Structures are given as C-alpha cells and as structure tokens.
Short mmCIF file of C-alpha atoms in Angstrom, two decimals:
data_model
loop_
_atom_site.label_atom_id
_atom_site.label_comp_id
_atom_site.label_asym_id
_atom_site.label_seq_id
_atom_site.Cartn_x
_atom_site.Cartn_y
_atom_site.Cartn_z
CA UNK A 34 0.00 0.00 0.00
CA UNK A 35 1.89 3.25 -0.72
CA UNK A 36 2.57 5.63 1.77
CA UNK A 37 -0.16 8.22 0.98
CA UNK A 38 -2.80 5.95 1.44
CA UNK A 39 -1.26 4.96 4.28
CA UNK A 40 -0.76 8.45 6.19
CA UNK A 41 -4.29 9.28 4.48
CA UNK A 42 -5.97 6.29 6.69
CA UNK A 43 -3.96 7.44 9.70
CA UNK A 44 -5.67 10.46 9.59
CA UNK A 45 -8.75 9.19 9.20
CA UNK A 46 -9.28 6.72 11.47
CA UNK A 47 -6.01 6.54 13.49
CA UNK A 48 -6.40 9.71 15.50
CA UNK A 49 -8.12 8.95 18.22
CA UNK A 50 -5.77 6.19 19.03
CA UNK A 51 -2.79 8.24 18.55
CA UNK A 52 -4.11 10.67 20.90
CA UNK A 53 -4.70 8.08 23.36
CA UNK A 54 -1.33 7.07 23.27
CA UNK A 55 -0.01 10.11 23.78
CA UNK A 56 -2.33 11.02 26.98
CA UNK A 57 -1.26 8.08 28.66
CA UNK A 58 2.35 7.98 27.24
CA UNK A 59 3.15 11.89 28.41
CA UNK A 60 1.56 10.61 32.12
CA UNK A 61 -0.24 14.06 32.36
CA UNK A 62 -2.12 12.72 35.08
CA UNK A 63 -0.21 11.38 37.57
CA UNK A 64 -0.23 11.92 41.60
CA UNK A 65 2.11 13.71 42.12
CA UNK A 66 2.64 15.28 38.38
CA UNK A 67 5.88 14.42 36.74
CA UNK A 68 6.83 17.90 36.41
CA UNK A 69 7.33 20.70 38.73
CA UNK A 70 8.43 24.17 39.10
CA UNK A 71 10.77 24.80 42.39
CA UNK A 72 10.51 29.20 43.58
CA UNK A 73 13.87 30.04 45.35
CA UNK A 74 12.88 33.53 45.41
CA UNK A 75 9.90 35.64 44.02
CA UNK A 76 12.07 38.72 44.32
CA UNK A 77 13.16 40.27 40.99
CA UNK A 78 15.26 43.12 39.40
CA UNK A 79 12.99 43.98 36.70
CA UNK A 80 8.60 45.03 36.74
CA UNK A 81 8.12 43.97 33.20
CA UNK A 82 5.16 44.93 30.98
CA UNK A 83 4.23 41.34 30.09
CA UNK A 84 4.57 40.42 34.01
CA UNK A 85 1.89 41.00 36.73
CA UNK A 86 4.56 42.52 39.01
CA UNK A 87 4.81 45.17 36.47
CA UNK A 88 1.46 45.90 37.60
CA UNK A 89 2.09 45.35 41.10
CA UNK A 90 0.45 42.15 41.84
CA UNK A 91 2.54 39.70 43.92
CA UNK A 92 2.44 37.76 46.78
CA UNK A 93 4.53 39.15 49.73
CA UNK A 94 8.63 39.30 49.19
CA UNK A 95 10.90 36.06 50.47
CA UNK A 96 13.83 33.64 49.60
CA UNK A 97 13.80 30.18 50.61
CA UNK A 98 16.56 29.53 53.07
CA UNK A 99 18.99 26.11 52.97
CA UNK A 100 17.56 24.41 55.38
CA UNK A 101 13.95 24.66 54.50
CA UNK A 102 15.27 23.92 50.78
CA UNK A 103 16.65 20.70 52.00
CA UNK A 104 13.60 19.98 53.99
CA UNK A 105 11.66 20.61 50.20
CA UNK A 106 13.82 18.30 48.26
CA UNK A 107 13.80 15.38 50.91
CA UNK A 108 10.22 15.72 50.75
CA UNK A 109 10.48 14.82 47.17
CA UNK A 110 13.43 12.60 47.00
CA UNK A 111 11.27 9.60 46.59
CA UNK A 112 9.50 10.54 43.28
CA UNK A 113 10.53 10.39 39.91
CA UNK A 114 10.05 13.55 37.81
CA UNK A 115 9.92 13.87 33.70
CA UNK A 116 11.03 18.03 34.32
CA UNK A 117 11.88 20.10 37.21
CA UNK A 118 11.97 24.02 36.33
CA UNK A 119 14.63 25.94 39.05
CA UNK A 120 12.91 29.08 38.79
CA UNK A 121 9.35 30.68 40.14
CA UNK A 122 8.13 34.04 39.63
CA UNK A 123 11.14 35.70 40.64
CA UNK A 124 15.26 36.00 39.67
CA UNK A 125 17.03 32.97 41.06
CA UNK A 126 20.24 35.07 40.89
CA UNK A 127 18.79 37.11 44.31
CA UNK A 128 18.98 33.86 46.51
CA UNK A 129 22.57 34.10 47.42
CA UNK A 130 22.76 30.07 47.89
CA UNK A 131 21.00 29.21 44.60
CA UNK A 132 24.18 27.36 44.04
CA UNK A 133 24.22 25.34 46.74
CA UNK A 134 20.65 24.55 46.48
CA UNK A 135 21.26 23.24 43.16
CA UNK A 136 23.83 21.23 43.55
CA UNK A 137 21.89 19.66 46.46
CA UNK A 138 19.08 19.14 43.80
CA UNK A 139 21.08 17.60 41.30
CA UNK A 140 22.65 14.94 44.04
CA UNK A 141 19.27 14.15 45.49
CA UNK A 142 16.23 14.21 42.72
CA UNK A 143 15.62 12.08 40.15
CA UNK A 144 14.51 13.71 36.86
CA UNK A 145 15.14 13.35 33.05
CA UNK A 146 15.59 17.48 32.53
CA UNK A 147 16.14 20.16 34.96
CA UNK A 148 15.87 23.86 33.32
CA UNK A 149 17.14 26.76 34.81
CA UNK A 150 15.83 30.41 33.71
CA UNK A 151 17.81 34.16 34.37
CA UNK A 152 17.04 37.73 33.07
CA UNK A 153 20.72 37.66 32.67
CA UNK A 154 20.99 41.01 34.57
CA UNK A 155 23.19 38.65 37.17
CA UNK A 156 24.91 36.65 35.18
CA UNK A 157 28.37 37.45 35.83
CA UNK A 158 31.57 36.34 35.42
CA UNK A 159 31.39 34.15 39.01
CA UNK A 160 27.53 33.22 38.28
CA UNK A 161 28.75 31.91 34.40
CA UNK A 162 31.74 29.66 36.51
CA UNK A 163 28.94 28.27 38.75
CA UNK A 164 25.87 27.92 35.92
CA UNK A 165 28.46 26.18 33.84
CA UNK A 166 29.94 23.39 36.34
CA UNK A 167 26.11 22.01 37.21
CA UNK A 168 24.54 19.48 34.56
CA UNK A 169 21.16 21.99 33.88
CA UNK A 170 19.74 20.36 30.50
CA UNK A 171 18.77 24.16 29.14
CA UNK A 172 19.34 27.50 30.71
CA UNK A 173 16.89 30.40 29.65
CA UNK A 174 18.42 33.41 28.81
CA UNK A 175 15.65 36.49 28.50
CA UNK A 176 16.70 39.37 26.40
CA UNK A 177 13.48 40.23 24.99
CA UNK A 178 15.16 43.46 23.03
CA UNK A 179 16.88 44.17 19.98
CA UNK A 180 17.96 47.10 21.09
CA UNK A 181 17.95 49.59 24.08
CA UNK A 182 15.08 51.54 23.22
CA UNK A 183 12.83 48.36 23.16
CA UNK A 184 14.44 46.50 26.22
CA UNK A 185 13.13 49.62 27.94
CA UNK A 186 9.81 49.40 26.90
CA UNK A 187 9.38 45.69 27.26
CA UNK A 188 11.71 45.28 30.52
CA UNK A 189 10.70 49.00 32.10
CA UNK A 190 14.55 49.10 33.06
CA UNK A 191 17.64 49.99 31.47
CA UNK A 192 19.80 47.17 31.56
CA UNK A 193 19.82 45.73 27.90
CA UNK A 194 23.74 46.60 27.28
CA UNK A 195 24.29 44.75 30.57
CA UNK A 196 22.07 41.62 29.96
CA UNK A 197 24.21 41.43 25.65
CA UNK A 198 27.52 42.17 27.95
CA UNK A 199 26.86 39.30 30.47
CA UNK A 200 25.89 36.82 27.11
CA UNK A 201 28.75 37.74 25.58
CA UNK A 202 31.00 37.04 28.39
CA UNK A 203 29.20 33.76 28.56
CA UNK A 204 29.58 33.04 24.92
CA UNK A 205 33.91 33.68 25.61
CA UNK A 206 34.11 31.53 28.63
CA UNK A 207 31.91 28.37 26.31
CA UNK A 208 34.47 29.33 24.09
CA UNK A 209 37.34 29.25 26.05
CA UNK A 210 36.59 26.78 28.69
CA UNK A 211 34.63 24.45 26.39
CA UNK A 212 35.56 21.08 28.48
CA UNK A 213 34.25 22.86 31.84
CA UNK A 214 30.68 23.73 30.94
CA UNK A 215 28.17 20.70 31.83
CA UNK A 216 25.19 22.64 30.44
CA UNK A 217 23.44 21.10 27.82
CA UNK A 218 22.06 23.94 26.03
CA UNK A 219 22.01 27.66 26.47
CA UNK A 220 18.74 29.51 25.09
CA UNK A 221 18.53 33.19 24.51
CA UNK A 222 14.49 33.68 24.78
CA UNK A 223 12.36 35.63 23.49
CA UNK A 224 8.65 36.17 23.43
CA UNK A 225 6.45 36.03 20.56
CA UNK A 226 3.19 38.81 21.12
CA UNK A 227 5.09 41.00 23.19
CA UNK A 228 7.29 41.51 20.02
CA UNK A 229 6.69 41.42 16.55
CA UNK A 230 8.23 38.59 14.60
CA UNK A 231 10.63 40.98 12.15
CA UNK A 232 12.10 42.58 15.10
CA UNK A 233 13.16 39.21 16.92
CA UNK A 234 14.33 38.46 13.07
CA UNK A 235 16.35 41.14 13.30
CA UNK A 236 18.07 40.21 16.76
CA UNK A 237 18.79 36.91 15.39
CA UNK A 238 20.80 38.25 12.83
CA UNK A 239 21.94 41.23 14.92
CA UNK A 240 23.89 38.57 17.18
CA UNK A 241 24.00 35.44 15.31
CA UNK A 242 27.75 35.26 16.04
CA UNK A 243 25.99 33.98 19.37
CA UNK A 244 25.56 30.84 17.87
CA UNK A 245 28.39 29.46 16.83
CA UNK A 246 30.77 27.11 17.57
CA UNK A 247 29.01 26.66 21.04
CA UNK A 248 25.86 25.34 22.46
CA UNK A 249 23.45 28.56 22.20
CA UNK A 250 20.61 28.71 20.49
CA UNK A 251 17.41 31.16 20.13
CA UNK A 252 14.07 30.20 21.26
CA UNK A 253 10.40 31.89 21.40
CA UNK A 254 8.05 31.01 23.79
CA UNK A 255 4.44 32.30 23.40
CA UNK A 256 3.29 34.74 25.57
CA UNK A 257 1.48 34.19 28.87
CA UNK A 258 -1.30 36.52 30.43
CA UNK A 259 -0.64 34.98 33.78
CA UNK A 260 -4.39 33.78 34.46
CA UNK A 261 -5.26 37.16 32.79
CA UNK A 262 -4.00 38.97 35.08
CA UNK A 263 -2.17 41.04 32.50
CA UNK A 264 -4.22 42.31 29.21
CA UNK A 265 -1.97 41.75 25.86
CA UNK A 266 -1.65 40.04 23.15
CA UNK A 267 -2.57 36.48 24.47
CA UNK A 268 -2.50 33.50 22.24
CA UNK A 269 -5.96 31.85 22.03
CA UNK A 270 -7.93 28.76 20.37
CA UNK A 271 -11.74 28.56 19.91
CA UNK A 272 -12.65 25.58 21.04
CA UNK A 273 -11.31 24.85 24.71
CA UNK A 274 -9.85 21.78 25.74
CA UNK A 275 -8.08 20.60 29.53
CA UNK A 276 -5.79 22.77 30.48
CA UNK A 277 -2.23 20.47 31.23
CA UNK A 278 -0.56 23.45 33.39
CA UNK A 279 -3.12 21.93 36.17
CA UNK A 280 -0.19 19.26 36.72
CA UNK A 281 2.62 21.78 36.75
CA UNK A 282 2.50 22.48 40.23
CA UNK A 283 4.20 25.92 41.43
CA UNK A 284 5.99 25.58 44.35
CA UNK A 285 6.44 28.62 46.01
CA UNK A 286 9.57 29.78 48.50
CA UNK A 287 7.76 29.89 51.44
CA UNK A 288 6.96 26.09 50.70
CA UNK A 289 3.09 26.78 49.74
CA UNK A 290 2.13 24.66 46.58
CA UNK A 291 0.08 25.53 43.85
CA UNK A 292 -1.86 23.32 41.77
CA UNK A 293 -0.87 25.60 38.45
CA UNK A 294 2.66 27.43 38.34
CA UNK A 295 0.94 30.12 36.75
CA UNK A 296 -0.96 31.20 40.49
CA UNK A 297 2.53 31.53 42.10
CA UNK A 298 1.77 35.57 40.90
CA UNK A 299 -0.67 36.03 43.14
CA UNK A 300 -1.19 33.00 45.44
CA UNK A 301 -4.58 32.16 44.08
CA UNK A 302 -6.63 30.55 46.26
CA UNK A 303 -8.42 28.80 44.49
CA UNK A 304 -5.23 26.57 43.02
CA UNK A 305 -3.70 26.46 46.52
CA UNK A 306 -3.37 22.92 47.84
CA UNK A 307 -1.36 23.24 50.92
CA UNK A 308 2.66 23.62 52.62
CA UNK A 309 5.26 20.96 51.21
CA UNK A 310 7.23 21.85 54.56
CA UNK A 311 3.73 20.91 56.49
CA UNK A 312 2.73 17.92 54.06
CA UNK A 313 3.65 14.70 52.64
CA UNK A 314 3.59 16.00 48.12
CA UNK A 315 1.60 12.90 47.68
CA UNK A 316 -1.13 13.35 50.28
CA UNK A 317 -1.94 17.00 48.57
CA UNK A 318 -2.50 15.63 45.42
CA UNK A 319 -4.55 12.81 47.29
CA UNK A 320 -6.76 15.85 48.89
CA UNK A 321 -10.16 16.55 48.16
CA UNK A 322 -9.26 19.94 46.68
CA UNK A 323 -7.01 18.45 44.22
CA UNK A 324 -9.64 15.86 43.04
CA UNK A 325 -12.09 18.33 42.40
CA UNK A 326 -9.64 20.54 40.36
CA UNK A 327 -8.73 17.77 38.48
CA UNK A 328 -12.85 16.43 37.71
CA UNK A 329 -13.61 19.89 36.71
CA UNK A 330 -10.75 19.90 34.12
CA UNK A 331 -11.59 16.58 32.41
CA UNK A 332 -15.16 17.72 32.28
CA UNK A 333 -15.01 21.43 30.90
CA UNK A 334 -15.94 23.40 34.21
CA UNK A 335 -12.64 24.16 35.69
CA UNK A 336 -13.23 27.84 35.51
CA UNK A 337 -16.12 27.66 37.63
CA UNK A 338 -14.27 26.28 41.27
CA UNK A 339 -10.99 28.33 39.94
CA UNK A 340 -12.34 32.07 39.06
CA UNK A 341 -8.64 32.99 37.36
CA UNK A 342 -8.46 30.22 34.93
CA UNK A 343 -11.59 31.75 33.24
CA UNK A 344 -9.51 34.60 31.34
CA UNK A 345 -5.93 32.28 31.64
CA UNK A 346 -4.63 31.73 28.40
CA UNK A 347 -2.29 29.05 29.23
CA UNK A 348 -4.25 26.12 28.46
CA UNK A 349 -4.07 26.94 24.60
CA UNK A 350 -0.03 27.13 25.10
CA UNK A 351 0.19 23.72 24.94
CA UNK A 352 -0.96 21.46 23.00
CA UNK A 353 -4.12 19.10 23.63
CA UNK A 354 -3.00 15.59 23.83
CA UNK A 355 -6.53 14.63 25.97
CA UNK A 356 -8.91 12.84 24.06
CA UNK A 357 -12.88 13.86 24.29
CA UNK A 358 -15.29 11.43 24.90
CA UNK A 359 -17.62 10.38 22.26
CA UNK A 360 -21.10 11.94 23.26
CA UNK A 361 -20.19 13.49 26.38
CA UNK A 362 -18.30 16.88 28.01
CA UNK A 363 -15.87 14.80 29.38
CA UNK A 364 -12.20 14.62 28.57
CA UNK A 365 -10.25 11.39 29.11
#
C-alpha cells in the first residue's frame, strides 16, 4: 500500500488512538505530576510589561533559606520527575545560595531534565563559573530586546547593554573553557506577542555570532497573560480543551504549593493545595481539593471552582493531547 494511502488512513481513522497514546504515554495525570516548578525567590530586578509585578500584583517578598530547601527536596526525593523548572516568579540570581541549592538538587532528585531560567541582569563572570559546572539540560536566557530603546519598553529598566555584555561574556568563557561547561544547552528567549516577529528576526541576525561554535541557540516562547492577570496580546484557540498546566504544580519559597505554576503571581486561592514543609507531596494531590480541580478539568468546568483560569490563556499554550469522549463533556 503506498505511503499516501497509508498516512491518508492514519488520519482518518487513526487519530483517536494516537491521541490516546499520547495522553497516557506523556503521564499528564499522575499523583504527584511528573513535572514541577521549584521558587527560590519571588524577588526580581525587573517590573516587566508582560509580568503581573509590572502591575504590582505579587504575593509578599521572600527567599527560601537552605535548610527549609533541604527539607523541600527530601520531601520529594522519593518521586521520579519527567522536568523540574529551578525558577518561580522571581530571579534565582537574588537567593545568594542558589548554588548550593542546586547542587543539592542535582545529588538528590531524580529527573530526566532540569531547566534553569535568568534575566541575565546577574549573570556574571562568578555566576557563568557556577551555571556552567552544574549538569542543567537548558538554561533560559531572556533578552526580549533588539535594542535599548525596546528592552526599555518591554523590561521597564535599562539594563539591555548589561544583559548582551553578560551573554557575551558567557559566549567567551563556552568558548574558552569548552571542556568545563556541563550545560546542555544555552537559550537566549524571546517572546512572541510581546514583540513582533521581524524585530526578533532582526536580533537573530543582529547577534547570530551567538551561535556558533558553542551550544546557544534562540528560542520563542508564546506569551502568557498569567491567568489574565495582564491584558496583551494572548495567544488563544476557539474551542477549549483541559488545560495540562493543572499538573505543573508551582511551588512557592515559602513552601506553599500551587496546583498551576501560573498562580505563584498572586497565590490564588483557588489553586492552593497546601505547605510541602507541612505535608507529605503525595497526600496534597490525594486531597479533596485536588480531586475536584482535576474532575472539573476533564469535564469542561474548571473555571467555575478556579475564578482565574476563566480569562488564563495558558491552556491553549500547549498542545491538547486529551482525548474527548464520544457523546459526552468529558475529557479522558
């Protein structure tokens, strides 16, 4: 049979199957979720205009100290985890023992990729030495400028010569210290909404000397209107399906977990499951709360028990690998 008829049939009747797969394959729905995002800080040195601190919604100001960081990560020492992100809704950078912490993580959790994200205002020459030495599968680099003028506007702060200065002093030491770096890949990021597609074009090929002859590459993420908290240029589908940011818990530096990364902004109630330093991880995914979250996902009515994920854009971010239920609301 040739290969058109072949891919044709797929299409046609395949589908459904495929998707099934792929729900169960990607274990979206697992107790506890297979991947997490770990808040050292929710301090930062920018307000940006895509960013609900720009705004001034945030939850009150704190870093996680060592020994309640230790206390987090033997809590979760016994689970396995597909991705841990090393970074909240704050700058890493501020915690002055995000080293340690991660070198603690990286001796004591299991997980196929742990990703690391900076504004690159603090990457300096002794912050490059540490970032290189630990085994982080991608750093995130946010520039989000091609030049001054628009680094101001996005970033509300005048630091885009530093942030190009601090990558370029990265880009020498990969250079010149090749056989020290243990970083898989270095992304510089930038955000597709917040600016138009010729001008991050044009910062491609501004620095595309970047890009060679080390592991850096560019990446755009989509933007994010944080539970629409922040009005902009949100990416959006028509028809709605479950949102899978509902297991990518937040977990904030004060130990308070989030069902959705996207509440640690504003500590939203609603998504709030309980203290990691207080609480087993598996018992608050266990919890009545959680349960209900996750019914009213799979059956289209999530925005009614958890108000901000009415206007929240993120469930359109990603892909829909559930699969809908023939003649029924519900979502399998």
């Amino acid at each position: 049979m040739p290969n058109q008829v072949i891919k044709k049939y797929l299409k046609k009747f395949g589908t459904p199957l495929l998707k099934i797969r792929e729900r169960f394959r990607r274990q979206i729905y697992t107790k506890p979720p297979k991947r997490i995002s770990i808040e050292i800080t929710n301090m930062c040195n920018l307000r940006c205009s895509y960013c609900p601190r720009g705004i001034g919604i945030c939850r009150p100001l704190g870093i996680m100290q060592m020994d309640n960081f230790v206390k987090l990560i033997n809590n979760l020492k016994k689970y396995e985890f597909d991705q841990i992100d090393f970074v909240g809704f704050g700058e890493a950078f501020l915690n002055k023992d995000w080293n340690k912490m991660a070198k603690y993580m990286f001796d004591n959790l299991k997980a196929k990729r742990i990703f690391f994200t900076t504004n690159g205002i603090l990457l300096n020459e002794e912050n490059i030495k540490k970032l290189a030495s630990l085994p982080f599968d991608a750093v995130n680099i946010s520039l989000n400028g091609v030049n001054k003028e628009e680094y101001l506007k996005i970033n509300r702060a005048d630091m885009y010569e530093v942030v190009v200065e601090n990558i370029e002093k990265l880009i020498s030491y990969l250079k010149k210290y090749s056989f020290l770096n243990k970083v898989k890949v270095y992304y510089i990021q930038f955000i597709s909404g917040i600016q138009k597609e010729e001008e991050i074009n044009k910062a491609k090929i501004l620095h595309q000397d970047w890009i060679k002859d080390v592991p850096v590459k560019f990446s755009v993420i989509s933007y994010s209107n944080w539970g629409g908290l922040v009005n902009g240029p949100a990416v959006w589908r028509n028809k709605r399906y479950p949102c899978s940011h509902l297991y990518v818990p937040g977990i904030a530096w004060d130990g308070n977990v989030y069902a959705c990364c996207i509440a640690l902004a504003d500590g939203d109630n609603d998504l709030y499951l309980g203290n990691i330093f207080e609480n087993d991880f598996l018992s608050l995914y266990k919890s009545e709360k959680f349960n209900k979250l996750g019914q009213a996902n799979l059956s289209g009515t999530l925005g009614k028990i958890a108000n901000k994920c009415v206007k929240c854009n993120a469930w359109c971010r990603v892909d829909n690998i559930f699969y809908k239920i023939p003649f029924t609301k519900k979502w399998l």
